[in-house]
C-alpha positions as CSV (number, residue, x, y, z in Angstrom):
1,X,61.1,34.4,-5.9
2,X,58.7,35.0,-2.9
3,X,59.0,32.3,-0.3
4,X,57.1,31.7,2.9
5,X,58.8,30.3,6.1
6,X,56.7,27.8,8.2
7,X,56.7,27.9,11.8
8,X,57.5,24.8,13.7
9,X,54.0,24.4,15.2
10,X,52.3,24.7,11.9
11,X,54.8,22.1,10.3
12,X,54.1,19.7,13.2
13,X,50.3,20.0,12.8
14,X,50.6,19.4,9.0
15,X,52.8,16.3,9.6
16,X,50.2,14.9,11.8
17,X,47.4,15.5,9.4
18,X,49.1,14.9,6.1
19,X,47.1,11.8,5.3
20,X,43.9,13.8,4.8
21,X,45.1,15.1,1.4
22,X,42.3,16.1,-0.8
23,X,42.4,16.9,-4.5
24,X,39.4,14.8,-5.7
25,X,40.4,15.2,-9.3
26,X,43.7,13.3,-9.6
27,X,44.6,9.7,-10.3
28,X,47.2,7.4,-9.0
29,X,46.7,4.3,-6.9
30,X,43.5,4.8,-5.0
31,X,44.4,2.4,-2.2
32,X,47.8,4.2,-1.7
33,X,46.3,7.7,-1.5
34,X,43.1,7.1,0.5
35,X,43.0,9.1,3.7
36,X,44.3,7.2,6.7
37,X,43.6,7.0,10.5
38,X,40.9,8.9,12.3
39,X,40.1,11.1,9.4
40,X,39.1,8.1,7.2
41,X,37.3,6.4,10.0
42,X,35.1,9.5,10.3
43,X,33.8,9.3,6.9
44,X,29.9,9.2,6.9
45,X,28.4,5.8,6.1
46,X,24.6,6.3,6.5
47,X,22.6,4.8,3.7
48,X,20.9,7.8,2.0
49,X,20.1,6.0,-1.2
50,X,17.8,3.4,0.3
51,X,14.8,5.7,0.0
52,X,15.2,6.2,-3.8
53,X,12.6,4.3,-5.8
54,X,12.5,3.0,-9.4
55,X,11.8,5.9,-11.8
56,X,9.9,4.2,-14.6
57,X,9.7,7.3,-16.7
58,X,13.5,7.7,-16.6
59,X,14.1,4.0,-17.2
60,X,12.0,4.0,-20.3
61,X,14.5,6.6,-21.8
62,X,17.3,3.9,-21.6
63,X,18.4,2.3,-24.9
64,X,16.7,-1.1,-25.3
65,X,20.0,-3.0,-25.1
66,X,20.9,-1.4,-21.9
67,X,17.5,-2.3,-20.3
68,X,17.9,-5.8,-21.4
69,X,21.3,-6.5,-20.0
70,X,20.6,-4.5,-16.9
71,X,24.1,-3.3,-16.2
72,X,26.3,-0.3,-16.8
73,X,30.2,-0.1,-16.5
74,X,31.2,2.8,-14.4
75,X,34.8,4.1,-14.4
76,X,35.3,5.9,-11.0
77,X,38.3,8.0,-10.1
78,X,38.6,7.3,-6.3
79,X,40.6,10.0,-4.6
80,X,39.5,11.8,-1.5
81,X,36.2,13.1,0.2
82,X,33.8,14.5,-0.1
83,X,33.9,13.5,-3.8
84,X,35.2,10.0,-3.3
85,X,37.2,7.9,-1.0
86,X,37.8,4.4,0.4
87,X,36.6,3.2,3.7
88,X,39.4,1.6,6.0
89,X,38.8,-1.7,4.4
90,X,40.5,-0.2,1.3
91,X,37.7,-1.6,-1.0
92,X,34.4,0.1,-0.2
93,X,34.1,3.4,-2.1
94,X,32.0,6.2,-0.5
95,X,31.4,9.9,-1.4
96,X,29.2,12.1,-3.4
97,X,30.0,10.4,-6.6
98,X,29.3,6.9,-5.3
99,X,26.1,8.0,-3.7
100,X,24.8,9.8,-6.8
101,X,25.8,6.9,-9.1
102,X,24.2,4.3,-6.9
103,X,21.0,6.4,-6.6
104,X,20.7,7.0,-10.4
105,X,21.4,3.3,-11.0
106,X,18.6,2.3,-8.6
107,X,16.2,4.7,-10.1
108,X,17.0,3.2,-13.5
109,X,16.9,-0.4,-12.4
110,X,20.4,-1.1,-13.3
111,X,23.4,-2.8,-11.6
112,X,26.5,-0.8,-11.6
113,X,29.8,-2.5,-12.4
114,X,32.3,-0.1,-10.9
115,X,36.0,-0.1,-11.8
116,X,38.5,2.2,-10.2
117,X,40.5,4.2,-12.9
118,X,42.9,7.2,-12.8
119,X,41.2,10.5,-13.4
120,X,43.4,11.4,-16.4
121,X,42.5,8.2,-18.2
122,X,38.7,8.1,-17.8
123,X,37.7,10.6,-20.4
124,X,39.7,9.1,-23.2
125,X,38.5,5.6,-22.2
126,X,34.9,6.8,-22.5
127,X,35.5,7.8,-26.1
128,X,36.9,4.4,-27.0
129,X,33.8,2.7,-25.6
130,X,35.6,1.0,-22.7
131,X,33.2,2.4,-20.1
132,X,29.5,3.6,-20.2
133,X,29.9,6.4,-17.8
134,X,32.6,8.0,-15.6
135,X,32.7,9.9,-12.3
136,X,35.5,11.9,-10.9
137,X,34.2,15.4,-10.1
138,X,34.4,16.2,-13.8
139,X,33.8,19.9,-14.3
140,X,32.0,20.9,-17.5
141,X,34.3,23.0,-19.8
142,X,34.0,24.0,-23.4
143,X,37.1,22.0,-24.3
144,X,35.8,18.8,-22.7
145,X,32.3,19.3,-24.3
146,X,34.0,18.9,-27.7
147,X,34.6,15.2,-27.0
148,X,32.4,14.3,-24.0
149,X,28.8,14.6,-22.9
150,X,27.8,15.4,-19.3
151,X,24.8,15.1,-17.1
152,X,25.2,17.5,-14.3
153,X,24.4,16.6,-10.7
154,X,26.3,19.3,-8.5
155,X,28.1,22.6,-8.8
156,X,31.6,22.7,-7.4
157,X,34.7,24.4,-8.9
158,X,38.1,25.8,-8.3
159,X,39.6,27.0,-5.1
160,X,42.8,27.6,-3.3
161,X,44.5,26.6,0.1
162,X,47.7,27.4,1.8
163,X,49.6,26.8,5.0
164,X,48.1,28.7,8.0
165,X,51.2,31.0,8.2
166,X,50.9,32.1,4.6
167,X,50.4,35.9,4.0
168,X,47.9,35.1,1.3
169,X,44.4,35.8,2.3
170,X,42.6,35.1,-1.0
171,X,43.6,34.5,-4.7
172,X,41.2,36.7,-6.7
173,X,43.8,37.4,-9.4
174,X,46.1,34.8,-10.6
175,X,49.0,37.4,-10.7
176,X,48.9,37.0,-6.9
177,X,50.5,33.6,-7.5
178,X,53.5,35.1,-9.4
179,X,56.7,33.8,-7.9
180,X,55.0,31.0,-6.0
181,X,54.8,27.3,-6.5
182,X,51.3,25.9,-7.0
183,X,50.4,22.3,-6.5
184,X,47.6,20.7,-8.3
185,X,46.4,17.4,-9.9
186,X,47.3,16.1,-13.3
187,X,44.8,16.3,-16.2
188,X,42.5,18.7,-14.2
189,X,40.8,22.0,-14.9
190,X,43.1,23.4,-12.3
191,X,46.2,22.5,-14.3
192,X,44.6,23.8,-17.5
193,X,43.6,27.2,-15.8
194,X,47.1,27.6,-14.4
195,X,49.0,26.8,-17.6
196,X,46.6,28.9,-19.7
197,X,47.3,31.9,-17.6
198,X,51.0,31.7,-16.9
199,X,51.8,34.6,-19.1
200,X,50.0,37.0,-16.9
201,X,52.9,37.3,-14.6
202,X,55.3,38.3,-17.4
203,X,52.7,40.9,-18.5
204,X,52.6,42.3,-15.0
205,X,56.4,42.4,-14.9
206,X,56.6,39.6,-12.3
207,X,58.3,36.2,-12.0
208,X,56.1,33.4,-13.3
209,X,54.5,31.0,-10.9
210,X,55.6,27.4,-11.0
211,X,52.9,24.6,-11.5
212,X,53.7,21.5,-9.6
213,X,51.5,18.7,-11.1
214,X,50.9,15.4,-9.4
215,X,49.1,12.1,-10.3
216,X,48.4,10.9,-6.8
217,X,45.6,12.6,-4.9
218,X,47.6,13.2,-1.7
219,X,50.7,14.5,-3.4
220,X,49.8,18.2,-3.7
221,X,49.1,18.4,0.0
222,X,52.2,16.6,1.0
223,X,54.1,19.0,-1.2
224,X,52.4,21.8,0.7
225,X,53.3,20.3,4.0
226,X,57.0,19.8,3.0
227,X,57.3,23.4,1.8
228,X,57.9,22.3,-1.8
229,X,54.7,24.2,-2.8
230,X,53.2,27.4,-1.5
231,X,49.6,26.9,-2.6
232,X,47.2,24.1,-3.5
233,X,44.6,24.6,-6.2
234,X,41.8,22.0,-6.1
235,X,38.0,21.5,-5.8
236,X,36.2,23.9,-3.6
237,X,34.4,21.2,-1.7
238,X,37.6,19.1,-1.5
239,X,39.6,22.0,0.0
240,X,37.0,23.0,2.5
241,X,36.7,19.4,3.6
242,X,40.4,19.1,4.0
243,X,41.2,22.3,5.8
244,X,38.4,21.6,8.3
245,X,40.2,18.5,9.3
246,X,43.8,19.3,8.7
247,X,45.4,21.8,11.3
248,X,48.0,24.1,9.9
249,X,46.1,24.9,6.6
250,X,43.6,27.4,5.6
251,X,40.9,27.8,2.8
252,X,41.8,30.9,0.8
253,X,38.8,31.4,-1.4
254,X,36.6,30.1,-4.2
255,X,38.2,31.2,-7.5
256,X,35.4,30.0,-9.9
257,X,32.4,27.8,-10.1
258,X,31.9,24.9,-12.5
259,X,29.0,22.5,-13.1
260,X,30.1,18.9,-12.3
261,X,28.5,15.9,-14.1
262,X,28.5,12.3,-15.0
263,X,30.8,11.9,-18.1
264,X,29.8,9.9,-21.2
265,X,31.3,9.5,-24.8
266,X,30.0,12.1,-27.2
267,X,26.5,11.3,-28.4
268,X,25.8,8.7,-25.8
269,X,22.1,7.6,-25.8
270,X,22.3,7.2,-22.0
271,X,22.3,10.9,-21.1
272,X,18.5,11.6,-21.3
273,X,17.8,8.7,-18.8
274,X,20.5,9.9,-16.5
275,X,19.2,13.5,-16.6
276,X,15.6,12.3,-15.8
277,X,16.9,10.2,-13.0
278,X,18.9,13.0,-11.4
279,X,15.9,15.2,-11.5
280,X,13.7,12.5,-10.1
281,X,16.1,12.3,-7.2
282,X,15.6,16.0,-6.5
283,X,11.9,15.4,-6.5
284,X,11.8,12.5,-4.0
285,X,14.4,14.1,-1.6
286,X,17.3,11.6,-2.2
287,X,19.3,14.5,-3.8
288,X,19.1,16.7,-0.8
289,X,19.9,13.8,1.6
290,X,23.1,13.1,-0.3
291,X,24.2,16.7,-0.2
292,X,23.5,17.0,3.6
293,X,25.4,13.7,4.2
294,X,28.6,15.2,2.8
295,X,28.1,18.7,4.0
296,X,27.8,20.3,0.5
297,X,24.4,21.8,0.3
298,X,25.8,24.9,-1.3
299,X,26.6,22.7,-4.3
300,X,23.1,21.8,-5.1
301,X,21.7,22.6,-8.5
302,X,18.2,23.5,-9.5
303,X,18.0,20.9,-12.2
304,X,20.2,18.5,-14.1
305,X,21.3,19.5,-17.6
306,X,23.0,17.8,-20.5
307,X,26.2,19.4,-21.5
308,X,25.4,23.0,-20.5
309,X,27.8,25.7,-21.5
310,X,30.8,26.2,-19.3
311,X,30.3,28.8,-16.5
312,X,32.2,32.0,-17.1
313,X,35.7,32.3,-15.8
314,X,37.0,35.2,-13.9
315,X,38.8,37.7,-16.1
316,X,41.7,38.0,-13.6
């Protein structure tokens, strides 16, 4: 098995910054995994939603019963920025998901009742009717589209990171991971991609890679720091945000892009209203303000869609 030895400076730098561990797509206790110290204090808090107005045309698309009660139950997977995180008070949720959800609710004239939930439980809970909508940087895949409807609001995807002293420069073919230990979040598209393609190593006559799956959002990065994993696979935006603030790590590359959306039970009558609201936010400038706030302008989409086809995956 290929191993990579850490230098002492890199290990010390990672120890100092381990709290800023970003996967954005895993569950666990949000309060326990929220970024700590200066990194968490530096989260942007400007109100970019205040300028969003009521979108009457979008609101008219809501089911009558929803307009009458005036509330929506939102299940939010709260992990790490820029997707979602807690402020130092351990209660206030910020991030791309929170801002977009708040902006859409304002446009629709609805009050959001937010409930923190583990990433891996939200999609099944939507199907059971426990929640109206879910957020958690949910990538649109063909498998998920069988049971879930989406309203897209950004484009993110899958990327890789490693320790700064790793010989890896980029992962353009998953066989480059053969013999390595890859850390990722439970129930994510990353786990699915890695498990689906494990056989490529045997086909190439190489040792298989090992997939280390974690429920807590900070655990993959802690595993990397401790040398128990060689690579982290997570969201493109999350990894970029992490390595910019975490000495001793490096962003390897984007592996593939995926549309990301609000999640609903299959056949939900809420999707047309949400789609119209997101497109209205693009028109009034709120959409771009949210992207700029979180430094992810490259994740902007031209228009919101309802359950679009999964973007093509790399063949390697």
